[in-house]
Tab-separated table of C-alpha atoms and ligand atoms in Angstrom:
chain	number	residue	atom	x	y	z
N	1	UNK	CA	-3.131	-48.923	147.260
N	2	UNK	CA	-0.738	-46.543	145.773
N	3	UNK	CA	2.843	-45.945	147.148
N	4	UNK	CA	4.655	-42.605	147.759
N	5	UNK	CA	7.223	-43.384	144.640
N	6	UNK	CA	4.415	-44.124	142.211
N	7	UNK	CA	2.759	-41.109	143.351
N	8	UNK	CA	5.629	-38.913	142.554
N	9	UNK	CA	6.084	-40.422	139.211
N	10	UNK	CA	2.484	-40.011	138.041
N	11	UNK	CA	2.984	-36.160	136.996
N	12	UNK	CA	5.748	-37.374	134.969
N	13	UNK	CA	3.877	-40.046	133.452
N	14	UNK	CA	1.016	-37.890	132.421
N	15	UNK	CA	3.776	-35.655	130.704
N	16	UNK	CA	5.165	-38.562	128.533
N	17	UNK	CA	1.507	-39.293	127.402
N	18	UNK	CA	0.729	-35.897	126.562
N	19	UNK	CA	3.967	-35.120	124.431
N	20	UNK	CA	4.629	-38.502	122.811
N	21	UNK	CA	3.030	-39.157	119.457
N	22	UNK	CA	-0.386	-41.106	119.676
N	23	UNK	CA	0.320	-44.900	118.617
N	24	UNK	CA	-3.824	-45.374	118.761
N	25	UNK	CA	-6.170	-44.961	115.860
N	26	UNK	CA	-9.658	-46.034	116.943
N	27	UNK	CA	-12.912	-46.827	115.199
N	28	UNK	CA	-15.335	-46.303	117.900
N	29	UNK	CA	-18.034	-44.940	115.412
N	30	UNK	CA	-16.966	-48.321	113.024
N	31	UNK	CA	-17.374	-48.091	109.538
N	32	UNK	CA	-20.396	-47.518	107.003
N	33	UNK	CA	-21.153	-49.266	103.722
N	34	UNK	CA	-23.385	-47.260	101.829
N	35	UNK	CA	-25.031	-46.897	97.992
N	36	UNK	CA	-23.944	-50.261	96.856
N	37	UNK	CA	-24.841	-50.975	93.028
N	38	UNK	CA	-23.947	-54.265	90.991
N	39	UNK	CA	-20.563	-52.617	90.685
N	40	UNK	CA	-19.384	-50.342	93.205
N	41	UNK	CA	-20.135	-49.561	96.948
N	42	UNK	CA	-18.976	-46.319	99.131
N	43	UNK	CA	-16.967	-47.556	102.408
N	44	UNK	CA	-17.249	-44.351	105.077
N	45	UNK	CA	-14.379	-44.438	107.760
N	46	UNK	CA	-13.891	-42.427	110.742
N	47	UNK	CA	-10.721	-42.502	112.899
N	48	UNK	CA	-11.524	-41.867	117.010
N	49	UNK	CA	-9.619	-40.726	119.689
N	50	UNK	CA	-10.623	-43.699	121.999
N	51	UNK	CA	-11.730	-47.328	121.146
N	52	UNK	CA	-15.529	-46.952	122.543
N	53	UNK	CA	-17.739	-43.947	122.934
N	54	UNK	CA	-17.844	-42.412	126.535
N	55	UNK	CA	-20.175	-44.377	128.626
N	56	UNK	CA	-23.759	-43.038	129.345
N	57	UNK	CA	-22.606	-42.360	133.060
N	58	UNK	CA	-20.591	-39.026	131.581
N	59	UNK	CA	-21.528	-35.723	132.391
N	60	UNK	CA	-23.842	-33.591	130.215
N	61	UNK	CA	-23.750	-30.032	128.802
N	62	UNK	CA	-26.539	-28.050	129.061
N	63	UNK	CA	-27.711	-26.295	126.034
N	64	UNK	CA	-29.770	-23.089	125.638
N	65	UNK	CA	-31.049	-20.887	123.258
N	66	UNK	CA	-32.374	-17.014	124.377
N	67	UNK	CA	-34.256	-15.135	122.424
N	68	UNK	CA	-32.690	-11.695	122.011
N	69	UNK	CA	-35.261	-9.887	119.667
N	70	UNK	CA	-37.249	-8.621	122.962
N	71	UNK	CA	-35.373	-6.226	125.175
N	72	UNK	CA	-34.748	-8.976	127.695
N	73	UNK	CA	-33.927	-12.232	127.119
N	74	UNK	CA	-35.958	-15.167	127.432
N	75	UNK	CA	-35.107	-18.978	127.445
N	76	UNK	CA	-36.855	-20.450	124.301
N	77	UNK	CA	-38.339	-23.682	124.375
N	78	UNK	CA	-37.159	-26.946	122.350
N	79	UNK	CA	-37.974	-28.358	118.991
N	80	UNK	CA	-38.212	-25.382	116.818
N	81	UNK	CA	-35.953	-23.113	114.586
N	82	UNK	CA	-34.939	-19.696	115.728
N	83	UNK	CA	-33.012	-17.684	113.630
N	84	UNK	CA	-32.401	-14.868	116.048
N	85	UNK	CA	-31.626	-16.904	118.949
N	86	UNK	CA	-28.380	-16.909	121.345
N	87	UNK	CA	-26.860	-19.990	122.005
N	88	UNK	CA	-25.410	-20.773	125.501
N	89	UNK	CA	-23.791	-24.054	125.834
N	90	UNK	CA	-22.456	-24.798	129.385
N	91	UNK	CA	-20.141	-27.633	130.105
N	92	UNK	CA	-19.788	-29.233	133.866
N	93	UNK	CA	-16.705	-28.475	135.793
N	94	UNK	CA	-13.469	-30.532	134.143
N	95	UNK	CA	-16.190	-31.782	131.078
N	96	UNK	CA	-15.506	-30.660	127.608
N	97	UNK	CA	-17.154	-32.152	124.200
N	98	UNK	CA	-14.715	-35.034	124.367
N	99	UNK	CA	-15.863	-36.258	127.678
N	100	UNK	CA	-19.425	-36.008	127.601
N	101	UNK	CA	-22.004	-38.639	127.985
N	102	UNK	CA	-21.841	-41.064	124.573
N	103	UNK	CA	-19.113	-38.619	123.116
N	104	UNK	CA	-16.682	-40.548	120.448
N	105	UNK	CA	-14.123	-37.698	119.485
N	106	UNK	CA	-12.335	-37.755	115.911
N	107	UNK	CA	-8.848	-37.910	115.881
N	108	UNK	CA	-6.188	-37.636	112.903
N	109	UNK	CA	-4.317	-40.307	111.439
N	110	UNK	CA	-4.848	-42.697	108.163
N	111	UNK	CA	-7.026	-45.022	106.958
N	112	UNK	CA	-7.397	-47.692	104.138
N	113	UNK	CA	-9.971	-50.216	102.776
N	114	UNK	CA	-9.211	-53.791	102.032
N	115	UNK	CA	-11.706	-56.064	99.937
N	116	UNK	CA	-12.007	-59.501	98.422
N	117	UNK	CA	-14.791	-61.707	97.186
N	118	UNK	CA	-15.830	-63.957	100.062
N	119	UNK	CA	-13.686	-66.943	99.991
N	120	UNK	CA	-10.987	-65.681	97.596
N	121	UNK	CA	-7.372	-66.428	98.413
N	122	UNK	CA	-5.399	-63.645	100.405
N	123	UNK	CA	-3.501	-62.673	97.252
N	124	UNK	CA	-6.870	-61.126	95.863
N	125	UNK	CA	-7.052	-58.573	98.596
N	126	UNK	CA	-7.640	-55.241	96.845
N	127	UNK	CA	-5.794	-52.845	99.025
N	128	UNK	CA	-6.566	-48.865	98.734
N	129	UNK	CA	-3.489	-46.521	99.395
N	130	UNK	CA	-3.514	-44.891	102.720
N	131	UNK	CA	-5.461	-41.622	103.163
N	132	UNK	CA	-5.239	-38.914	105.824
N	133	UNK	CA	-8.839	-38.545	107.256
N	134	UNK	CA	-10.153	-35.082	106.978
N	135	UNK	CA	-10.379	-32.996	110.056
N	136	UNK	CA	-12.615	-30.261	108.400
N	137	UNK	CA	-15.055	-33.271	107.864
N	138	UNK	CA	-14.896	-34.893	111.438
N	139	UNK	CA	-12.287	-37.130	110.932
N	140	UNK	CA	-13.667	-39.186	108.118
N	141	UNK	CA	-12.512	-40.634	105.032
N	142	UNK	CA	-14.786	-42.040	101.805
N	143	UNK	CA	-13.440	-44.608	99.438
N	144	UNK	CA	-15.335	-45.598	96.172
N	145	UNK	CA	-14.951	-49.108	95.384
N	146	UNK	CA	-15.133	-49.977	92.046
N	147	UNK	CA	-15.331	-52.715	89.442
N	148	UNK	CA	-16.932	-55.233	91.689
N	149	UNK	CA	-18.671	-58.128	90.179
N	150	UNK	CA	-22.461	-58.212	90.653
N	151	UNK	CA	-24.539	-60.149	92.757
N	152	UNK	CA	-21.103	-61.044	94.804
N	153	UNK	CA	-20.376	-61.369	98.511
N	154	UNK	CA	-17.319	-59.317	99.624
N	155	UNK	CA	-15.175	-59.065	102.895
N	156	UNK	CA	-14.083	-55.399	103.765
N	157	UNK	CA	-11.355	-54.635	106.521
N	158	UNK	CA	-10.677	-51.310	107.508
N	159	UNK	CA	-7.480	-50.249	108.831
N	160	UNK	CA	-6.361	-47.487	110.609
N	161	UNK	CA	-2.800	-45.860	111.990
N	162	UNK	CA	-2.068	-42.699	113.960
N	163	UNK	CA	0.070	-41.442	111.014
N	164	UNK	CA	2.216	-42.405	107.934
N	165	UNK	CA	4.600	-45.324	108.492
N	166	UNK	CA	3.092	-46.456	111.766
N	167	UNK	CA	2.135	-49.949	112.238
N	168	UNK	CA	-1.567	-50.795	112.510
N	169	UNK	CA	-3.586	-49.801	115.209
N	170	UNK	CA	-6.800	-50.970	114.486
N	171	UNK	CA	-8.834	-52.906	112.233
N	172	UNK	CA	-12.566	-53.600	111.728
N	173	UNK	CA	-13.915	-56.245	109.488
N	174	UNK	CA	-17.056	-56.787	107.757
N	175	UNK	CA	-18.761	-57.298	104.119
N	176	UNK	CA	-21.487	-56.699	101.660
N	177	UNK	CA	-23.238	-58.076	98.685
N	178	UNK	CA	-23.290	-56.310	95.436
N	179	UNK	CA	-26.363	-55.887	93.597
N	180	UNK	CA	-27.523	-58.706	90.696
N	181	UNK	CA	-27.502	-57.113	87.192
N	182	UNK	CA	-30.640	-55.678	85.882
N	183	UNK	CA	-31.218	-58.834	83.711
N	184	UNK	CA	-30.375	-61.219	86.468
N	185	UNK	CA	-33.707	-63.173	87.458
N	186	UNK	CA	-32.540	-62.834	90.885
N	187	UNK	CA	-34.228	-62.645	94.453
N	188	UNK	CA	-33.725	-59.605	96.827
N	189	UNK	CA	-34.242	-58.644	100.275
N	190	UNK	CA	-34.108	-55.424	102.208
N	191	UNK	CA	-35.150	-53.753	105.470
N	192	UNK	CA	-36.284	-50.103	105.964
N	193	UNK	CA	-36.286	-48.103	109.222
N	194	UNK	CA	-37.103	-44.638	110.647
N	195	UNK	CA	-37.237	-42.528	113.446
N	196	UNK	CA	-34.284	-43.278	116.154
N	197	UNK	CA	-33.964	-40.987	118.899
N	198	UNK	CA	-31.020	-41.414	121.057
N	199	UNK	CA	-33.135	-41.016	124.518
N	200	UNK	CA	-35.845	-43.531	123.231
N	201	UNK	CA	-33.313	-46.259	122.810
N	202	UNK	CA	-34.370	-49.709	124.041
N	203	UNK	CA	-31.058	-51.607	125.000
N	204	UNK	CA	-28.125	-50.244	126.591
N	205	UNK	CA	-26.043	-50.742	123.630
N	206	UNK	CA	-28.504	-48.903	121.182
N	207	UNK	CA	-31.495	-50.657	119.288
N	208	UNK	CA	-33.325	-53.918	119.355
N	209	UNK	CA	-34.111	-53.204	115.669
N	210	UNK	CA	-30.290	-53.796	114.301
N	211	UNK	CA	-29.692	-57.335	115.675
N	212	UNK	CA	-33.438	-57.974	114.446
N	213	UNK	CA	-32.764	-56.353	111.097
N	214	UNK	CA	-29.261	-58.331	110.531
N	215	UNK	CA	-30.842	-61.524	111.471
N	216	UNK	CA	-33.008	-61.290	108.255
N	217	UNK	CA	-29.696	-60.737	106.446
N	218	UNK	CA	-31.040	-58.400	103.957
N	219	UNK	CA	-29.090	-57.353	100.854
N	220	UNK	CA	-29.236	-53.657	101.799
N	221	UNK	CA	-31.131	-50.881	104.197
N	222	UNK	CA	-32.798	-47.981	103.736
N	223	UNK	CA	-32.757	-45.496	106.757
N	224	UNK	CA	-35.453	-42.986	105.584
N	225	UNK	CA	-34.233	-40.308	108.121
N	226	UNK	CA	-34.163	-39.002	111.530
N	227	UNK	CA	-31.309	-40.832	112.175
N	228	UNK	CA	-30.630	-38.397	114.912
N	229	UNK	CA	-32.748	-35.927	116.509
N	230	UNK	CA	-30.355	-32.674	116.977
N	231	UNK	CA	-33.246	-31.021	118.673
N	232	UNK	CA	-34.502	-33.193	121.033
N	233	UNK	CA	-33.263	-34.352	124.590
N	234	UNK	CA	-30.646	-32.472	126.790
N	235	UNK	CA	-28.114	-31.956	124.309
N	236	UNK	CA	-29.418	-29.772	121.270
N	237	UNK	CA	-27.396	-29.322	118.227
N	238	UNK	CA	-26.598	-26.029	118.219
N	239	UNK	CA	-23.298	-25.784	116.355
N	240	UNK	CA	-21.539	-28.222	114.219
N	241	UNK	CA	-19.632	-29.803	117.143
N	242	UNK	CA	-22.753	-30.947	118.850
N	243	UNK	CA	-24.184	-32.082	115.476
N	244	UNK	CA	-21.439	-34.310	115.020
N	245	UNK	CA	-21.439	-35.259	118.614
N	246	UNK	CA	-25.303	-36.409	117.971
N	247	UNK	CA	-23.998	-38.798	115.450
N	248	UNK	CA	-21.011	-40.248	117.110
N	249	UNK	CA	-22.884	-41.064	120.375
N	250	UNK	CA	-25.770	-42.644	117.987
N	251	UNK	CA	-23.419	-44.804	115.838
N	252	UNK	CA	-21.127	-45.810	118.527
N	253	UNK	CA	-23.870	-48.133	119.803
N	254	UNK	CA	-22.575	-51.668	119.294
N	255	UNK	CA	-25.631	-52.493	117.781
N	256	UNK	CA	-25.295	-50.136	115.182
N	257	UNK	CA	-21.626	-50.723	114.332
N	258	UNK	CA	-22.312	-54.483	114.268
N	259	UNK	CA	-24.750	-53.766	111.682
N	260	UNK	CA	-23.353	-51.374	109.498
N	261	UNK	CA	-20.048	-53.160	109.241
N	262	UNK	CA	-22.342	-56.179	107.805
N	263	UNK	CA	-25.083	-54.614	105.493
N	264	UNK	CA	-24.685	-51.660	103.102
N	265	UNK	CA	-27.309	-48.972	103.539
N	266	UNK	CA	-28.950	-46.010	101.640
N	267	UNK	CA	-29.226	-43.278	104.120
N	268	UNK	CA	-31.872	-40.307	103.393
N	269	UNK	CA	-32.535	-37.468	105.285
N	270	UNK	CA	-35.634	-35.717	107.299
N	271	UNK	CA	-35.836	-32.732	109.193
N	272	UNK	CA	-34.506	-33.552	112.944
N	273	UNK	CA	-31.210	-34.895	111.333
N	274	UNK	CA	-31.008	-31.885	109.027
N	275	UNK	CA	-31.785	-29.198	111.343
N	276	UNK	CA	-35.159	-29.100	113.506
N	277	UNK	CA	-38.822	-30.135	113.156
N	278	UNK	CA	-40.214	-29.672	109.949
N	279	UNK	CA	-37.370	-27.440	108.998
N	280	UNK	CA	-36.965	-25.348	106.000
N	281	UNK	CA	-33.956	-23.928	103.800
N	282	UNK	CA	-33.977	-20.524	105.724
N	283	UNK	CA	-33.799	-22.210	109.345
N	284	UNK	CA	-31.151	-21.891	111.932
N	285	UNK	CA	-30.717	-22.873	115.283
N	286	UNK	CA	-28.204	-21.342	117.453
N	287	UNK	CA	-24.786	-21.113	115.456
N	288	UNK	CA	-25.948	-24.326	113.227
N	289	UNK	CA	-27.773	-23.352	109.868
N	290	UNK	CA	-29.734	-25.611	107.436
N	291	UNK	CA	-26.667	-25.711	105.269
N	292	UNK	CA	-24.425	-26.993	107.922
N	293	UNK	CA	-27.022	-29.939	108.252
N	294	UNK	CA	-27.010	-30.531	104.630
N	295	UNK	CA	-22.898	-30.831	104.851
N	296	UNK	CA	-23.044	-32.735	108.391
N	297	UNK	CA	-25.694	-35.277	106.961
N	298	UNK	CA	-23.357	-35.662	103.631
N	299	UNK	CA	-20.217	-35.952	105.999
N	300	UNK	CA	-21.742	-38.743	108.195
N	301	UNK	CA	-23.652	-40.892	105.561
N	302	UNK	CA	-21.809	-40.387	102.694
N	303	UNK	CA	-25.060	-40.832	100.362
N	304	UNK	CA	-24.446	-40.382	96.223
N	305	UNK	CA	-25.423	-36.963	94.535
N	306	UNK	CA	-27.980	-35.952	93.846
N	307	UNK	CA	-29.834	-36.984	96.717
N	308	UNK	CA	-33.055	-38.353	94.746
N	309	UNK	CA	-31.579	-41.445	93.523
N	310	UNK	CA	-32.915	-45.267	92.086
N	311	UNK	CA	-31.195	-48.211	92.187
N	312	UNK	CA	-32.081	-51.550	90.320
N	313	UNK	CA	-31.755	-54.846	92.253
N	314	UNK	CA	-31.917	-57.298	89.676
N	315	UNK	CA	-34.564	-57.730	86.902
N	316	UNK	CA	-37.312	-57.807	89.603
N	317	UNK	CA	-36.832	-54.689	91.807
N	318	UNK	CA	-36.287	-51.084	91.327
N	319	UNK	CA	-36.044	-48.987	94.325
N	320	UNK	CA	-36.287	-45.019	94.163
N	321	UNK	CA	-35.156	-42.760	97.045
N	322	UNK	CA	-36.953	-39.265	97.658
N	323	UNK	CA	-35.440	-36.369	98.787
N	324	UNK	CA	-37.806	-34.423	100.608
N	325	UNK	CA	-35.743	-31.391	102.289
N	326	UNK	CA	-33.388	-29.968	100.168
N	327	UNK	CA	-36.097	-28.653	97.558
N	328	UNK	CA	-38.762	-27.802	99.602
N	329	UNK	CA	-40.129	-23.909	98.903
N	330	UNK	CA	-40.021	-21.543	101.537
N	331	UNK	CA	-42.389	-20.201	103.516
N	332	UNK	CA	-41.972	-16.983	101.270
N	333	UNK	CA	-42.210	-18.563	98.109
N	334	UNK	CA	-45.265	-20.366	99.627
N	335	UNK	CA	-47.326	-17.174	99.628
N	336	UNK	CA	-46.959	-16.795	95.840
N	337	UNK	CA	-46.852	-20.084	94.156
N	338	UNK	CA	-47.731	-23.765	94.753
N	339	UNK	CA	-45.797	-24.990	97.913
N	340	UNK	CA	-43.646	-28.139	96.700
N	341	UNK	CA	-41.686	-30.727	98.343
N	342	UNK	CA	-39.748	-32.539	95.686
N	343	UNK	CA	-39.461	-29.516	93.412
N	344	UNK	CA	-39.899	-29.478	89.744
N	345	UNK	CA	-36.442	-31.011	88.747
N	346	UNK	CA	-36.992	-34.126	91.111
N	347	UNK	CA	-40.492	-34.589	89.914
N	348	UNK	CA	-39.242	-34.655	86.641
N	349	UNK	CA	-36.831	-36.928	87.145
N	350	UNK	CA	-39.330	-39.382	88.860
N	351	UNK	CA	-41.753	-39.149	86.232
N	352	UNK	CA	-39.170	-40.200	83.330
N	353	UNK	CA	-37.167	-42.889	85.521
N	354	UNK	CA	-40.449	-44.577	86.472
N	355	UNK	CA	-41.453	-44.416	82.797
N	356	UNK	CA	-38.248	-45.974	81.752
N	357	UNK	CA	-38.327	-48.627	84.210
N	358	UNK	CA	-38.738	-52.475	83.264
N	359	UNK	CA	-38.227	-53.677	86.819
N	360	UNK	CA	-40.942	-56.064	87.834
N	361	UNK	CA	-41.658	-54.067	90.841
N	362	UNK	CA	-40.996	-50.583	91.748
N	363	UNK	CA	-40.533	-49.476	95.665
N	364	UNK	CA	-40.904	-45.709	95.766
N	365	UNK	CA	-39.221	-44.883	99.611
N	366	UNK	CA	-40.059	-41.518	100.900
N	367	UNK	CA	-38.782	-39.763	103.921
N	368	UNK	CA	-42.530	-38.234	104.786
N	369	UNK	CA	-46.246	-39.848	103.554
N	370	UNK	CA	-47.389	-39.228	100.399
N	371	UNK	CA	-50.838	-41.066	100.894
N	372	UNK	CA	-51.177	-41.055	104.826
N	373	UNK	CA	-53.436	-40.469	106.524
N	374	UNK	CA	-51.948	-37.888	109.117
N	375	UNK	CA	-53.086	-35.664	111.658
N	376	UNK	CA	-54.857	-32.256	110.709
N	377	UNK	CA	-52.367	-30.142	112.676
N	378	UNK	CA	-49.346	-31.111	110.611
N	379	UNK	CA	-48.406	-29.816	107.511
N	380	UNK	CA	-45.040	-31.210	106.423
N	381	UNK	CA	-46.080	-33.762	103.458
N	382	UNK	CA	-48.463	-34.886	100.816
N	383	UNK	CA	-50.934	-36.099	103.078
N	384	UNK	CA	-51.456	-32.381	104.660
N	385	UNK	CA	-53.494	-29.747	103.116
N	386	UNK	CA	-50.685	-27.468	102.841
N	387	UNK	CA	-49.080	-29.831	100.141
N	388	UNK	CA	-52.395	-31.053	98.695
N	389	UNK	CA	-52.187	-29.755	95.316
N	390	UNK	CA	-48.815	-31.305	94.733
N	391	UNK	CA	-49.732	-34.516	96.832
N	392	UNK	CA	-52.480	-35.301	94.406
N	393	UNK	CA	-50.395	-34.663	91.505
N	394	UNK	CA	-47.703	-36.930	92.669
N	395	UNK	CA	-50.086	-40.054	93.551
N	396	UNK	CA	-51.512	-39.697	90.113
N	397	UNK	CA	-48.105	-40.058	88.707
N	398	UNK	CA	-47.139	-43.113	90.856
N	399	UNK	CA	-50.750	-44.616	89.982
N	400	UNK	CA	-49.605	-44.497	86.135
N	401	UNK	CA	-47.151	-47.670	86.934
N	402	UNK	CA	-47.953	-51.143	87.948
N	403	UNK	CA	-46.587	-52.735	90.597
N	404	UNK	CA	-45.519	-49.944	92.929
N	405	UNK	CA	-45.987	-49.492	96.451
N	406	UNK	CA	-44.846	-46.688	98.507
N	407	UNK	CA	-42.796	-46.783	101.728
N	408	UNK	CA	-42.772	-43.972	104.047
N	409	UNK	CA	-40.676	-42.944	107.269
N	410	UNK	CA	-41.150	-40.102	109.803
N	411	UNK	CA	-44.737	-41.167	111.118
N	412	UNK	CA	-44.245	-43.030	114.398
N	413	UNK	CA	-46.968	-45.524	113.870
N	414	UNK	CA	-47.098	-48.342	111.568
N	415	UNK	CA	-49.588	-48.412	108.706
N	416	UNK	CA	-50.586	-49.799	105.418
N	417	UNK	CA	-52.900	-47.765	103.653
N	418	UNK	CA	-54.517	-47.503	100.406
N	419	UNK	CA	-55.409	-43.932	98.586
N	420	UNK	CA	-59.232	-43.920	97.982
N	421	UNK	CA	-58.918	-42.221	94.495
N	422	UNK	CA	-55.617	-43.973	93.029
N	423	UNK	CA	-55.113	-46.900	95.135
N	424	UNK	CA	-51.423	-46.137	95.674
N	425	UNK	CA	-50.634	-48.597	98.381
N	426	UNK	CA	-48.075	-46.819	101.301
N	427	UNK	CA	-46.696	-48.881	103.913
N	428	UNK	CA	-45.126	-46.871	106.997
N	429	UNK	CA	-42.263	-48.368	108.809
N	430	UNK	CA	-42.872	-46.663	112.081
N	431	UNK	CA	-40.523	-45.753	115.123
N	432	UNK	CA	-37.192	-47.276	115.866
N	433	UNK	CA	-38.599	-48.053	119.533
N	434	UNK	CA	-41.869	-48.410	121.540
N	435	UNK	CA	-41.017	-45.726	123.476
N	436	UNK	CA	-40.769	-43.542	120.448
N	437	UNK	CA	-43.946	-44.692	118.911
N	438	UNK	CA	-47.079	-42.537	119.065
N	439	UNK	CA	-48.733	-39.699	117.044
N	440	UNK	CA	-51.961	-41.303	115.850
N	441	UNK	CA	-54.419	-41.744	118.714
N	442	UNK	CA	-57.425	-43.322	117.023
N	443	UNK	CA	-56.959	-47.121	117.631
N	444	UNK	CA	-59.906	-47.766	115.136
N	445	UNK	CA	-58.502	-48.031	111.476
N	446	UNK	CA	-60.164	-45.869	108.936
N	447	UNK	CA	-61.137	-47.175	105.980
N	448	UNK	CA	-58.013	-46.235	103.798
N	449	UNK	CA	-56.061	-48.639	106.663
N	450	UNK	CA	-55.456	-52.116	105.683
N	451	UNK	CA	-53.349	-52.447	108.725
N	452	UNK	CA	-52.567	-50.072	112.014
N	453	UNK	CA	-50.628	-50.332	114.561
N	454	UNK	CA	-50.019	-47.381	116.950
N	455	UNK	CA	-48.392	-47.917	120.044
N	456	UNK	CA	-45.235	-50.061	119.263
N	457	UNK	CA	-42.144	-49.647	116.995
N	458	UNK	CA	-40.524	-51.702	114.674
N	459	UNK	CA	-39.208	-51.933	110.904
N	460	UNK	CA	-39.993	-52.939	107.710
N	461	UNK	CA	-38.593	-55.708	105.348
N	462	UNK	CA	-39.185	-56.752	101.667
N	463	UNK	CA	-38.427	-59.682	99.692
N	464	UNK	CA	-38.691	-60.258	96.041
N	465	UNK	CA	-38.757	-64.175	94.797
N	466	UNK	CA	-38.262	-64.476	91.012
N	467	UNK	CA	-40.668	-66.716	88.996
N	468	UNK	CA	-40.744	-70.042	89.367
N	469	UNK	CA	-42.685	-72.496	86.658
N	470	UNK	CA	-45.628	-72.493	88.632
N	471	UNK	CA	-46.078	-68.667	89.738
N	472	UNK	CA	-44.772	-65.191	88.447
N	473	UNK	CA	-42.163	-63.026	90.440
N	474	UNK	CA	-43.487	-61.821	93.877
N	475	UNK	CA	-43.058	-58.904	96.305
N	476	UNK	CA	-43.709	-59.463	100.084
N	477	UNK	CA	-43.569	-56.522	102.561
N	478	UNK	CA	-43.515	-57.124	105.975
N	479	UNK	CA	-44.074	-54.940	109.165
N	480	UNK	CA	-41.921	-56.250	112.164
N	481	UNK	CA	-41.787	-55.342	115.877
N	482	UNK	CA	-38.752	-54.130	117.347
N	483	UNK	CA	-38.097	-57.880	118.214
N	484	UNK	CA	-38.175	-58.931	114.356
N	485	UNK	CA	-41.907	-60.546	114.966
N	486	UNK	CA	-44.011	-59.859	112.155
N	487	UNK	CA	-47.092	-58.502	112.672
N	488	UNK	CA	-48.518	-57.606	109.277
N	489	UNK	CA	-47.494	-59.060	106.006
N	490	UNK	CA	-48.812	-58.989	102.035
N	491	UNK	CA	-47.599	-60.437	98.975
N	492	UNK	CA	-48.569	-59.041	95.618
N	493	UNK	CA	-47.362	-61.089	92.566
N	494	UNK	CA	-46.636	-59.291	89.095
N	495	UNK	CA	-49.393	-58.069	87.229
N	496	UNK	CA	-49.410	-58.693	83.727
N	497	UNK	CA	-49.143	-55.610	81.482
J	501	FE2	FE1	-39.143	-38.973	113.524
């Protein structure tokens, strides 16, 4: 019950709150550890206004696109880019970008990162200077930690404060492991996931695959893309602010926050977390352009440049991360040249780095399939007709190298297939949840399938075991269900060559 004198003091209290400088600086979207090497890592931080994302009871805006090319405006359907469309975003009365379901608005302030090897004395904390988060980059900051020791587990702490000189207002702790040196006869473990749609989440606090992956204690994780779906669900990302909202509501989930503070990641992008389904560089949707999509992806996931890259993890493992969106030929170019996905520079780089690699096993991680099979109506990847010329070339290029496996995201079913011509093997990690699984309706495996699982989601894990007196080094790949149970596994030993 509120007494009359308390009621009278409420407006004054509200005034005090609004004029007093904030004493708060929160981390509702946690931090991310990206691009680990044997000597460096990037720490991505973001300051938020509130300690937690707005609950899923919060209101939702209505986002609409109207076609203005014809005389009378018509409402357009979801899931495509419309260069000419007029965006209309309607908030319920009293609601705004910071109060809608899942929102975690950024806020100004300063952030710093501390790190030390696990078990080292407190005097060995290495502390970065305080830095302002960047309001032009969604109140994020990135820190490049360098001069790290290989194969070493580090603790990390991110401190935030609302302004220079203020006491620390929030601290989040976590850790990571650096890569072993390229010559080290070391084990390695990793997980790969893809395609997490907000509306298809399987826990109130996010996604079951995150605690399941964390339980495996991987050295690193790879997200192959579709980390958010800008063009799905009731709220479409029709401008940069709503694109950032998609990232905040996803990475504010406790299961994701908890994973990313403890495992380093490599983020790759695909179509839905760049702009729209099967999007190309010339596309836009509402006020959100493809260039905006590239910028927001970099802002939220801190990948290294160029986006195609390779990382060694000890003597036995080298991983390649392919970029599937930035270098695609446009629809206009495709009328006069062979359609390309990777582009000539990336293909030359792939050829060169594969030939130069002396790792025991090579793992190619691709946002979209290289082998397939895929459905005939799709025209987005190397297993589709439209890209078949370059696809044949890429599969032949990969087949020149022994001890190689391809891991793909994007497709919402799990499979392991073998290309009939080259023998290249491809593992599809599948959708992040059972609700998001689908797309392939043939229950019976085709001859090229070693494994096929079409109605459930999950993730992939990989483990390299070094050679012993009795056996050569081996690479085991496993497909898991969303709870972590192994549904298929295969181990290959190093072929002698
Ligand atoms: Fe997807």
